Tab-separated table of C-alpha atoms and ligand atoms in Angstrom:
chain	number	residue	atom	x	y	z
A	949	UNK	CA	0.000	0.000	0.000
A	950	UNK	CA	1.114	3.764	-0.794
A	951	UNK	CA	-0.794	6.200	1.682
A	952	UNK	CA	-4.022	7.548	0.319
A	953	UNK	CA	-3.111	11.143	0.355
A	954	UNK	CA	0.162	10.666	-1.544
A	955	UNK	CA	-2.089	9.069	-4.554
A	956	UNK	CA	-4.448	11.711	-4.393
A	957	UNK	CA	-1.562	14.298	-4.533
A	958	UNK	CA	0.217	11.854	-7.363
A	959	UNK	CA	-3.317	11.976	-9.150
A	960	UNK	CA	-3.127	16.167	-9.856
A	961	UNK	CA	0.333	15.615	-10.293
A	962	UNK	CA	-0.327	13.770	-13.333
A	963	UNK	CA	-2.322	16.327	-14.997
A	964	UNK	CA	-0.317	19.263	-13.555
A	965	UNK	CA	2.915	19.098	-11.494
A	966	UNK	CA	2.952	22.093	-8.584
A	967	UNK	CA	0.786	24.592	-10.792
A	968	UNK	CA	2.949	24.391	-13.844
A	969	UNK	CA	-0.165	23.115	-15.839
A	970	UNK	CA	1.834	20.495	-16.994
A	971	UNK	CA	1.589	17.075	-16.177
A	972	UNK	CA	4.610	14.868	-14.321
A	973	UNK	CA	4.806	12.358	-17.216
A	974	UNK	CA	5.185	15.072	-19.536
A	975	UNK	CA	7.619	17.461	-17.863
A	976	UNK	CA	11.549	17.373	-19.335
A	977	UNK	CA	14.096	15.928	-17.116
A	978	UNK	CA	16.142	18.969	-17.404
A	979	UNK	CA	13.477	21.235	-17.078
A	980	UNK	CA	12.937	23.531	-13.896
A	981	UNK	CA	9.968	21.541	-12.624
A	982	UNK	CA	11.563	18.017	-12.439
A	983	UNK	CA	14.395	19.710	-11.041
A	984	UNK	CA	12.986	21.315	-8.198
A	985	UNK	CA	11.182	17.716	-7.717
A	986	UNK	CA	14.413	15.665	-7.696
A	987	UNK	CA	15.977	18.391	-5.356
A	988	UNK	CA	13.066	18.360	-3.218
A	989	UNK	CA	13.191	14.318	-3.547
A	990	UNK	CA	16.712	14.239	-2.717
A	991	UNK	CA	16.380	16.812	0.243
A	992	UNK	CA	13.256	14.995	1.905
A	993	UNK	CA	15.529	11.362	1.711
A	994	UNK	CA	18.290	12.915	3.524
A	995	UNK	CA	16.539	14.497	5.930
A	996	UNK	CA	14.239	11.923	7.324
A	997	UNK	CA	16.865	9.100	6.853
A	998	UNK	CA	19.442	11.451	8.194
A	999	UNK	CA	22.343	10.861	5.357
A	1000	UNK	CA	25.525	13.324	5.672
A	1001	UNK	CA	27.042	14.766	2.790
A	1002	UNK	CA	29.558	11.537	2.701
A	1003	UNK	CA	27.106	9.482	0.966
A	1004	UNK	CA	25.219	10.185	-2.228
A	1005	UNK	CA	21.571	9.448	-3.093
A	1006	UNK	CA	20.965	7.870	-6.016
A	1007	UNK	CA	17.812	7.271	-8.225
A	1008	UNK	CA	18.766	3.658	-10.606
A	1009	UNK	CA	15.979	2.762	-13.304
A	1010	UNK	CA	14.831	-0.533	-12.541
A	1011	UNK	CA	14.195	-2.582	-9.474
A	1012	UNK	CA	16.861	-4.154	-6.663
A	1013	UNK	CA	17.542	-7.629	-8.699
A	1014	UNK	CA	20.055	-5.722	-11.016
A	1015	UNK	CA	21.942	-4.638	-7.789
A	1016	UNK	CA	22.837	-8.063	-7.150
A	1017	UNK	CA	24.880	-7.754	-10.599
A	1018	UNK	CA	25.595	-4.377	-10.442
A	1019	UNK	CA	27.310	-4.307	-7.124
A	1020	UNK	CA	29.354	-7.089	-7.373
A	1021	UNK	CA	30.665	-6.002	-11.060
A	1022	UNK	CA	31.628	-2.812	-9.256
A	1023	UNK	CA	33.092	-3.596	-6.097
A	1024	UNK	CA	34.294	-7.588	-6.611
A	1025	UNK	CA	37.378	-8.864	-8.670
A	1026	UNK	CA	37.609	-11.719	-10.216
A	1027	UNK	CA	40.137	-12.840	-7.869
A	1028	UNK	CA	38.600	-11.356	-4.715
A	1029	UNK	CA	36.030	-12.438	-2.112
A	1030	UNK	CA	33.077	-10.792	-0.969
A	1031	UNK	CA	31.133	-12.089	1.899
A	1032	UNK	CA	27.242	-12.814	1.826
A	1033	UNK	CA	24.570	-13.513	4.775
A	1034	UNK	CA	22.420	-16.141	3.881
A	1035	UNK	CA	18.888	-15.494	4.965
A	1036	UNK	CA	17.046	-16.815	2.134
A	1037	UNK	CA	15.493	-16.279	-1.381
A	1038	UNK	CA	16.750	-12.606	-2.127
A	1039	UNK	CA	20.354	-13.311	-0.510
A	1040	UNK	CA	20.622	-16.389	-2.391
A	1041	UNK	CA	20.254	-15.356	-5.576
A	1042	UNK	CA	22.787	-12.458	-4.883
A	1043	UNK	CA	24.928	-14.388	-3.989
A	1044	UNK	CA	24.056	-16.242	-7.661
A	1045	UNK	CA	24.955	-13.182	-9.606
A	1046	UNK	CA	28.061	-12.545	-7.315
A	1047	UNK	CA	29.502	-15.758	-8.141
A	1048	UNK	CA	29.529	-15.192	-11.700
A	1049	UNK	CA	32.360	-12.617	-10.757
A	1050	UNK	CA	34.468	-13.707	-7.666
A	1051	UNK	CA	34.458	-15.841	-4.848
A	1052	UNK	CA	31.383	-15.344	-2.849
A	1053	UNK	CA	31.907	-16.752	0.893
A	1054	UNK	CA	28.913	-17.370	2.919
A	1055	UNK	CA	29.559	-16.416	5.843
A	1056	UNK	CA	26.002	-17.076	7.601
A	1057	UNK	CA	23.290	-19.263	6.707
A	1058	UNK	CA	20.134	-19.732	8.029
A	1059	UNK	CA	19.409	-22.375	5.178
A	1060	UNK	CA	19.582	-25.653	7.544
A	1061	UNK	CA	16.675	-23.283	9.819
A	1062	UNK	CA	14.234	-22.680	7.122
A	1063	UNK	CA	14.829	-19.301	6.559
A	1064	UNK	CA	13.421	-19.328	9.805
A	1065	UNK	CA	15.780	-17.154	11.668
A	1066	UNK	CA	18.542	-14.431	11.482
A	1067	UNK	CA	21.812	-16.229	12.056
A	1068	UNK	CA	24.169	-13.000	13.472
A	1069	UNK	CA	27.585	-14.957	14.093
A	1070	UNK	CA	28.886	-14.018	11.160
A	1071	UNK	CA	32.481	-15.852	10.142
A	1072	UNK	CA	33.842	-13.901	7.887
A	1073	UNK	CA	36.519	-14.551	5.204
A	1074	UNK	CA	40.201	-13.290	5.301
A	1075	UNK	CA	39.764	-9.859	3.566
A	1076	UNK	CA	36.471	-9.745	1.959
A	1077	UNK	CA	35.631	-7.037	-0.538
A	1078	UNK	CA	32.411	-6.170	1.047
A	1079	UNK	CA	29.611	-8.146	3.414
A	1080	UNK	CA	26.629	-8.110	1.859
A	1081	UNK	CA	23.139	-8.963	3.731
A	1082	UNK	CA	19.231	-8.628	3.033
A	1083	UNK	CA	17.732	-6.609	6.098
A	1084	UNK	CA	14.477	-7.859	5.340
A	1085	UNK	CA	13.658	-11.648	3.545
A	1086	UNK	CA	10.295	-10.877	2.168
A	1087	UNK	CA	9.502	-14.142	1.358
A	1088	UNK	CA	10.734	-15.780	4.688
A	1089	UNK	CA	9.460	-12.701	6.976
A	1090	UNK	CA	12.434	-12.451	8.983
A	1091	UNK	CA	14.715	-9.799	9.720
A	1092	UNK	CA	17.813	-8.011	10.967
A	1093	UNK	CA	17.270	-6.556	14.328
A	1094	UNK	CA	20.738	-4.820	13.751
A	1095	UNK	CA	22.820	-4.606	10.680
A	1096	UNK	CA	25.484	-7.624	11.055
A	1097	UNK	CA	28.019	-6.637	13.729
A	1098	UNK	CA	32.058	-6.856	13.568
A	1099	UNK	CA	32.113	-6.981	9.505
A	1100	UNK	CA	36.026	-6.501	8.241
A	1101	UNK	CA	34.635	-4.878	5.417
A	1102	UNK	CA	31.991	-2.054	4.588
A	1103	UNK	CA	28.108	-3.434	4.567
A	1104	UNK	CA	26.164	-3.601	1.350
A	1105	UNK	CA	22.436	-4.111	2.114
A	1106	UNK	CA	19.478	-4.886	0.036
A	1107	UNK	CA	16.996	-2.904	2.050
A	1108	UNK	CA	14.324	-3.109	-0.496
A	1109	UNK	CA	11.429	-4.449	1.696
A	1110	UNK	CA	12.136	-2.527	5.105
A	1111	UNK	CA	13.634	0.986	3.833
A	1112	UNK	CA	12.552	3.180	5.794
A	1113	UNK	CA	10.079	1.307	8.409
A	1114	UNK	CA	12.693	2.110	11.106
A	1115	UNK	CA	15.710	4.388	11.305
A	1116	UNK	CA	18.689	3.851	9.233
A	1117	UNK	CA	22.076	2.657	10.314
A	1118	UNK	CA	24.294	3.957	8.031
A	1119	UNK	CA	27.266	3.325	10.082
A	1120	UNK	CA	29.794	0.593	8.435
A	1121	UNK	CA	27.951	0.608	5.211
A	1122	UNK	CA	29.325	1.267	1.704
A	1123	UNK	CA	25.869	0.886	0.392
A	1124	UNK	CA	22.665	0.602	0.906
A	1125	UNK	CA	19.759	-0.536	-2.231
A	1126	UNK	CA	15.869	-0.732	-2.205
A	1127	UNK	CA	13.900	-1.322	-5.083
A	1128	UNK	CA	11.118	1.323	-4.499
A	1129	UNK	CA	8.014	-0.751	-4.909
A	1130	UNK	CA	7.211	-2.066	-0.657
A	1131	UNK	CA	7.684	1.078	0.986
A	1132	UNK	CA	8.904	3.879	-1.275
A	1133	UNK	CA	6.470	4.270	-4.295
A	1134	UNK	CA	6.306	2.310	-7.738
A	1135	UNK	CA	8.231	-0.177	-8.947
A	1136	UNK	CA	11.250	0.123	-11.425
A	1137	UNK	CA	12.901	2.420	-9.651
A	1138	UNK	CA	15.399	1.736	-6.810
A	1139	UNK	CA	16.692	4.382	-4.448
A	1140	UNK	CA	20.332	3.731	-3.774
A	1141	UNK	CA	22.328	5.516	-0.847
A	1142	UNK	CA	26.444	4.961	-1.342
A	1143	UNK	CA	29.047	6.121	0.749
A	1144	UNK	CA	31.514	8.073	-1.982
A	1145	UNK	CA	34.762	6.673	-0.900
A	1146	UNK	CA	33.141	3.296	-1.466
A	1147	UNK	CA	31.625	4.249	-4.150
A	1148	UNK	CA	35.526	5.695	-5.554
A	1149	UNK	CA	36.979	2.058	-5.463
A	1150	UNK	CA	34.538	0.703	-8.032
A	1151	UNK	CA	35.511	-0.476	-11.706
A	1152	UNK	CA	36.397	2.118	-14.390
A	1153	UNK	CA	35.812	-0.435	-17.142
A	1154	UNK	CA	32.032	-0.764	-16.966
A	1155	UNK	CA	29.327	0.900	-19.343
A	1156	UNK	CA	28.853	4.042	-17.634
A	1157	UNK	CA	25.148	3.290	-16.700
A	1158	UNK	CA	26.547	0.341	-14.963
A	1159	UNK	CA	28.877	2.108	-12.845
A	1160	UNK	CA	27.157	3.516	-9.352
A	1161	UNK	CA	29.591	6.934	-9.507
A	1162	UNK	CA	28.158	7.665	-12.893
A	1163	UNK	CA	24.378	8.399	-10.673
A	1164	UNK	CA	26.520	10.099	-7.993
A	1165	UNK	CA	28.502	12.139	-10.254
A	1166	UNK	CA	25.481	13.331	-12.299
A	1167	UNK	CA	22.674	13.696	-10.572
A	1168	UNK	CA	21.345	10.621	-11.631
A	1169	UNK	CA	20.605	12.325	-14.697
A	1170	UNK	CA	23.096	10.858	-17.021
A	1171	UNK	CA	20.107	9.337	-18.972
A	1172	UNK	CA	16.571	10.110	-18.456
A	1173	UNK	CA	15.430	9.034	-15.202
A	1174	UNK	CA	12.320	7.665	-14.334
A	1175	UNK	CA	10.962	10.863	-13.525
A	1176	UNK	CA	7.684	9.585	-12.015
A	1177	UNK	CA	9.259	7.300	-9.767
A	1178	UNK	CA	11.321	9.926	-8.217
A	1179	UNK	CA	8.544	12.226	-8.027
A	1180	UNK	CA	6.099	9.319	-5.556
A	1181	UNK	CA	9.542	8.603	-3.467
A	1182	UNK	CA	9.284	12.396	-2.495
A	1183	UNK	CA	5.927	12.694	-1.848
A	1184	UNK	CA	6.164	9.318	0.178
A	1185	UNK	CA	9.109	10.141	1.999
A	1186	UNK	CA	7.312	13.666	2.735
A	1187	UNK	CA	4.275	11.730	3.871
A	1188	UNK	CA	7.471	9.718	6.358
A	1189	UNK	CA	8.306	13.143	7.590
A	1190	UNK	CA	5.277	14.347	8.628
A	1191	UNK	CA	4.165	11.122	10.477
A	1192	UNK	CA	7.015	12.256	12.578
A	1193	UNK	CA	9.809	10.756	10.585
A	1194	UNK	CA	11.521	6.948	10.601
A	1195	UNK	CA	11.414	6.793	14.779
A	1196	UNK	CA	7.457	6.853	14.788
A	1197	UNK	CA	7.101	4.503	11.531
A	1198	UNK	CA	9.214	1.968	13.926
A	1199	UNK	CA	7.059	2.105	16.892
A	1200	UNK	CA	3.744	2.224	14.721
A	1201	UNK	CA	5.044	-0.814	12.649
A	1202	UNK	CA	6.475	-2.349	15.456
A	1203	UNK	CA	2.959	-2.384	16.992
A	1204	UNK	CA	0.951	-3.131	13.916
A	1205	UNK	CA	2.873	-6.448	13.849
A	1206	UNK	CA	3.324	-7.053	17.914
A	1207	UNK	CA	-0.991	-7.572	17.811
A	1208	UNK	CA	-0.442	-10.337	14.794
A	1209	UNK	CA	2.647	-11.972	16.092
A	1210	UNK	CA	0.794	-12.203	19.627
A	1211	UNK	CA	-2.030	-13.903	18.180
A	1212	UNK	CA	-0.540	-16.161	16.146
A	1213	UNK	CA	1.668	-17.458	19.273
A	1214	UNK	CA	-1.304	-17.595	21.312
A	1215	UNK	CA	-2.986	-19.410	18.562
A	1216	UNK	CA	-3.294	-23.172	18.125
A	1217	UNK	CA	-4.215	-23.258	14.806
A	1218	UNK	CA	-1.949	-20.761	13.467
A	1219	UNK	CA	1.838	-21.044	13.271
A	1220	UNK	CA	4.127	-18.205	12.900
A	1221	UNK	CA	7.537	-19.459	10.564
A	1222	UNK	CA	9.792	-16.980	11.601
A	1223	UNK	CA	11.588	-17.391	15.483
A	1224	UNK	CA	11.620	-14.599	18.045
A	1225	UNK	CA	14.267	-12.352	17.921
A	1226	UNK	CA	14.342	-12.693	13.814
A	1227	UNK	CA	10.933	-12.044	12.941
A	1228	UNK	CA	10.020	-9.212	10.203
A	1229	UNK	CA	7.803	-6.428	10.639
A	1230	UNK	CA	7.283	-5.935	7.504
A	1231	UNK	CA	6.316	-9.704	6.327
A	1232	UNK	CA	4.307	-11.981	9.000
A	1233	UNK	CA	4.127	-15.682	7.356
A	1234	UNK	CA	2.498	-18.274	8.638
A	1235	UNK	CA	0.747	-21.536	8.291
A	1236	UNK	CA	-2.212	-23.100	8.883
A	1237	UNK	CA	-2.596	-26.057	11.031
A	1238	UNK	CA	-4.005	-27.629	7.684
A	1239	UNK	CA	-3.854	-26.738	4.276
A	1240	UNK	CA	-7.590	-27.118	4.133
A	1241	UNK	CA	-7.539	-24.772	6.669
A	1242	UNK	CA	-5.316	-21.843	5.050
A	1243	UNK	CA	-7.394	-22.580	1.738
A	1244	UNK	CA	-10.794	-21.955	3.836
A	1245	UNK	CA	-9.369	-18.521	5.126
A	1246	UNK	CA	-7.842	-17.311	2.004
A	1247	UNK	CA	-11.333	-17.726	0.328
A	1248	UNK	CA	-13.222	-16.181	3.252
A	1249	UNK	CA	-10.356	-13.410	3.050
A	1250	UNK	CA	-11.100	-12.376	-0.668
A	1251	UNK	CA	-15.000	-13.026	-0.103
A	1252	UNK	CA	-14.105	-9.210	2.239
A	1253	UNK	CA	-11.627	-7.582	-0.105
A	1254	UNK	CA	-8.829	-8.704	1.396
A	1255	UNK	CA	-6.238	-10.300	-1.241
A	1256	UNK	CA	-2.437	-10.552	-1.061
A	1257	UNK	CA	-2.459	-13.258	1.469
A	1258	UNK	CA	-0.999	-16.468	0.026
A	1259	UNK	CA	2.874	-17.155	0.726
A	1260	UNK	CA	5.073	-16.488	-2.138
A	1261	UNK	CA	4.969	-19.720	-4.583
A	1262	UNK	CA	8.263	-20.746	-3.361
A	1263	UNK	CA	7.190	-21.451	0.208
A	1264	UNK	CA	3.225	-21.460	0.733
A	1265	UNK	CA	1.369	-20.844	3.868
A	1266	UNK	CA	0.394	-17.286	4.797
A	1267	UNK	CA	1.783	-13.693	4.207
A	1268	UNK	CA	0.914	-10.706	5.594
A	1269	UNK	CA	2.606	-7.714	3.826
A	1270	UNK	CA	2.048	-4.692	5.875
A	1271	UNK	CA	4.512	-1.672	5.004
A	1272	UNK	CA	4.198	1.550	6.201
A	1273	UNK	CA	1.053	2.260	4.963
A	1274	UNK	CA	-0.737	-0.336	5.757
A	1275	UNK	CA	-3.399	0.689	8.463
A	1276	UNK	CA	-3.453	-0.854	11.912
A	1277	UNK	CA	-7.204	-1.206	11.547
A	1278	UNK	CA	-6.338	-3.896	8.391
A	1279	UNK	CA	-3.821	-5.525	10.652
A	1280	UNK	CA	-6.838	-5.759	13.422
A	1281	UNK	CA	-8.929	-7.013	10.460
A	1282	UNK	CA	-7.048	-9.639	9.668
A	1283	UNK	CA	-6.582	-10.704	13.225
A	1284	UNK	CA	-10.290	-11.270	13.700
A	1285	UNK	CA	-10.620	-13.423	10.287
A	1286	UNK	CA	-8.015	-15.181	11.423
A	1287	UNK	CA	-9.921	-15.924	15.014
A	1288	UNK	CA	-12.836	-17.334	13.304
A	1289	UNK	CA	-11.019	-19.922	12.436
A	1290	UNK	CA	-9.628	-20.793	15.815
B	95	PMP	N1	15.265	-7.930	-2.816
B	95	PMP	C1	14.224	-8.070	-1.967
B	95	PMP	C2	14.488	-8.145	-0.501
B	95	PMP	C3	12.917	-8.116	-2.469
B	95	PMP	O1	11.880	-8.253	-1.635
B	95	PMP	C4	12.705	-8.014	-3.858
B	95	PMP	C5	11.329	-8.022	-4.479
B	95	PMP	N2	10.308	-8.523	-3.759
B	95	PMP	C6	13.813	-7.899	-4.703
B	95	PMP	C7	15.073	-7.855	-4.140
B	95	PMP	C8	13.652	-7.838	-6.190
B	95	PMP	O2	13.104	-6.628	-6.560
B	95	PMP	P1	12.723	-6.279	-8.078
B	95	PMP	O3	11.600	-7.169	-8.458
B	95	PMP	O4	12.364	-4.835	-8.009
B	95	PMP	O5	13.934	-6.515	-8.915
């Protein structure tokens, strides 16, 4: 979900951008207008996440999976190792494209778990390039309480499904990449935050548009950007700001998914998957005590407008997506469905 009032906004927006009688999707990227929107943009991300002047912000067209080639064929030699923490589908294939580079060592792995946890004794490799980890395994529902402690190397993080739901860590990170579409605003655009002196050591050699210092160093306007996409991030990430910025999105989502964890434990006919200590606030997955069960729920959820609720293919059972947007009062909703089937 994007909050109401930011579609609303995005719906005048589209027909005339701040008065100009001319519509977003028709504005030039070089033009005043989308400039004062990117600034604005730009301003609003570094303000609410609280980013310094060492790192740039960066708008990349497309979503997070070409970060898990672009990052390695920046910051990993062919005879280098970068480390990965395995947490599940998104890490994994990563860790895929990473290979196709260097050496990739894993140096956590909650594989033999499930997926089911966040394994934070890390052993790391010799020198590793970088440590890379996933914040937030949408698929799995689990979650870094903390970025990974005691890495010999700076942090690359796919933050794409818990960007801004809490405050962000910078500290120890080279980079940090979200694909835009869970908490930020549409998809195909990913919002990428680099350190610069990280962001310095990449390869010369690639295609410009592969490179990460070509966005820093221009603006992200060395082609045209997606120009829509950056204008919803800003509005979204004003609509962040005035909820009282990244501290109150924690507590609100923290409580949003406290009422459906404390069910679900309480529950003997629904089973959370993810353990206590590791569990996403972003992504609640469960199961069903039978699959008859789950199948009996999932029709009486659609019957009241509620879709989105079947596990990813990959791993069935339940999922609950509910970003920053989503409303306690759906949260509550679901809660009660889920009771009359108890
Ligand atoms: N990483 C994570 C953690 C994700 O949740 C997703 C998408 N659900 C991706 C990467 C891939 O994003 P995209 O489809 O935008 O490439």
């Amino acid at each position: 979900m994007l909050p109401e009032e930011v579609l609303h906004r995005t719906q005048t927006a589209l027909v005339d951008l701040d008065g100009s009688g001319i519509g977003i999707l028709e504005h030039s990227h070089r033009g005043k207008e989308f400039m004062r929107v990117l600034e604005r943009t730009e301003q609003a991300i570094r303000e609410v996440g609280g980013i310094g002047d060492d790192y740039a912000v960066m708008f990349v067209t497309a979503g997070a999976t070409p970060h898990f080639a672009m990052v390695p064929a920046n910051f990993l030699g062919a005879d280098e190792t970068a480390d990965y923490c395995h947490t599940g589908v998104w890490s994994g294939k990563a860790m895929e494209e990473a290979r196709r580079v260097g050496t990739v060592h894993v140096a956590s792995s909650s594989e033999a778990d499930r997926f089911a946890s966040v394994p934070t004794d890390c052993r790391w490799s010799a020198s590793p390039r970088y440590v890379h980890y996933t914040s937030n395994e949408t698929i799995y529902g689990t979650e870094w309480a903390a970025p990974p402690r005691g890495a010999p190397a700076p942090l690359v993080c796919d933050a794409s499904s818990d960007i801004f739901s809490r405050p962000l860590l910078l500290a120890g990170h080279g980079m940090v990449y979200a694909g835009a579409q869970k908490n930020l605003g549409p998809s195909g655009i990913s919002l990428v935050i680099g350190r610069k002196d990280f962001l310095a050591t990449g390869n010369r050699e690639l295609p410009p548009l592969l490179q990460y210092r070509t966005y820093a160093d221009e603006h992200s306007l060395h082609n045209t950007p997606n120009t829509f996409g950056v204008y919803v991030i800003g509005e979204v990430v004003a609509w962040i700001r005035a909820q009282g910025g990244l501290a109150a999105m924690a507590e609100r989502n923290a409580a949003k998914a406290k009422l459906l964890y404390d069910f679900l434990d309480a529950s003997p006919q629904w089973t959370p998957h993810a353990k206590p200590g590791s569990r996403s606030n972003m992504n609640v997955t469960f199961r069903g005590a039978t699959k008859e069960l789950e199948e009996a729920m999932l029709a009486r959820a659609e019957e009241r407008g509620m879709s989105g609720l079947r596990g990813h293919r990959s791993v069935g059972g339940i999922r609950a997506s509910i970003y920053n947007a989503f409303p306690e009062a759906g949260v509550r909703a679901l809660v009660e469905l889920l009771d009359e089937f108890s």
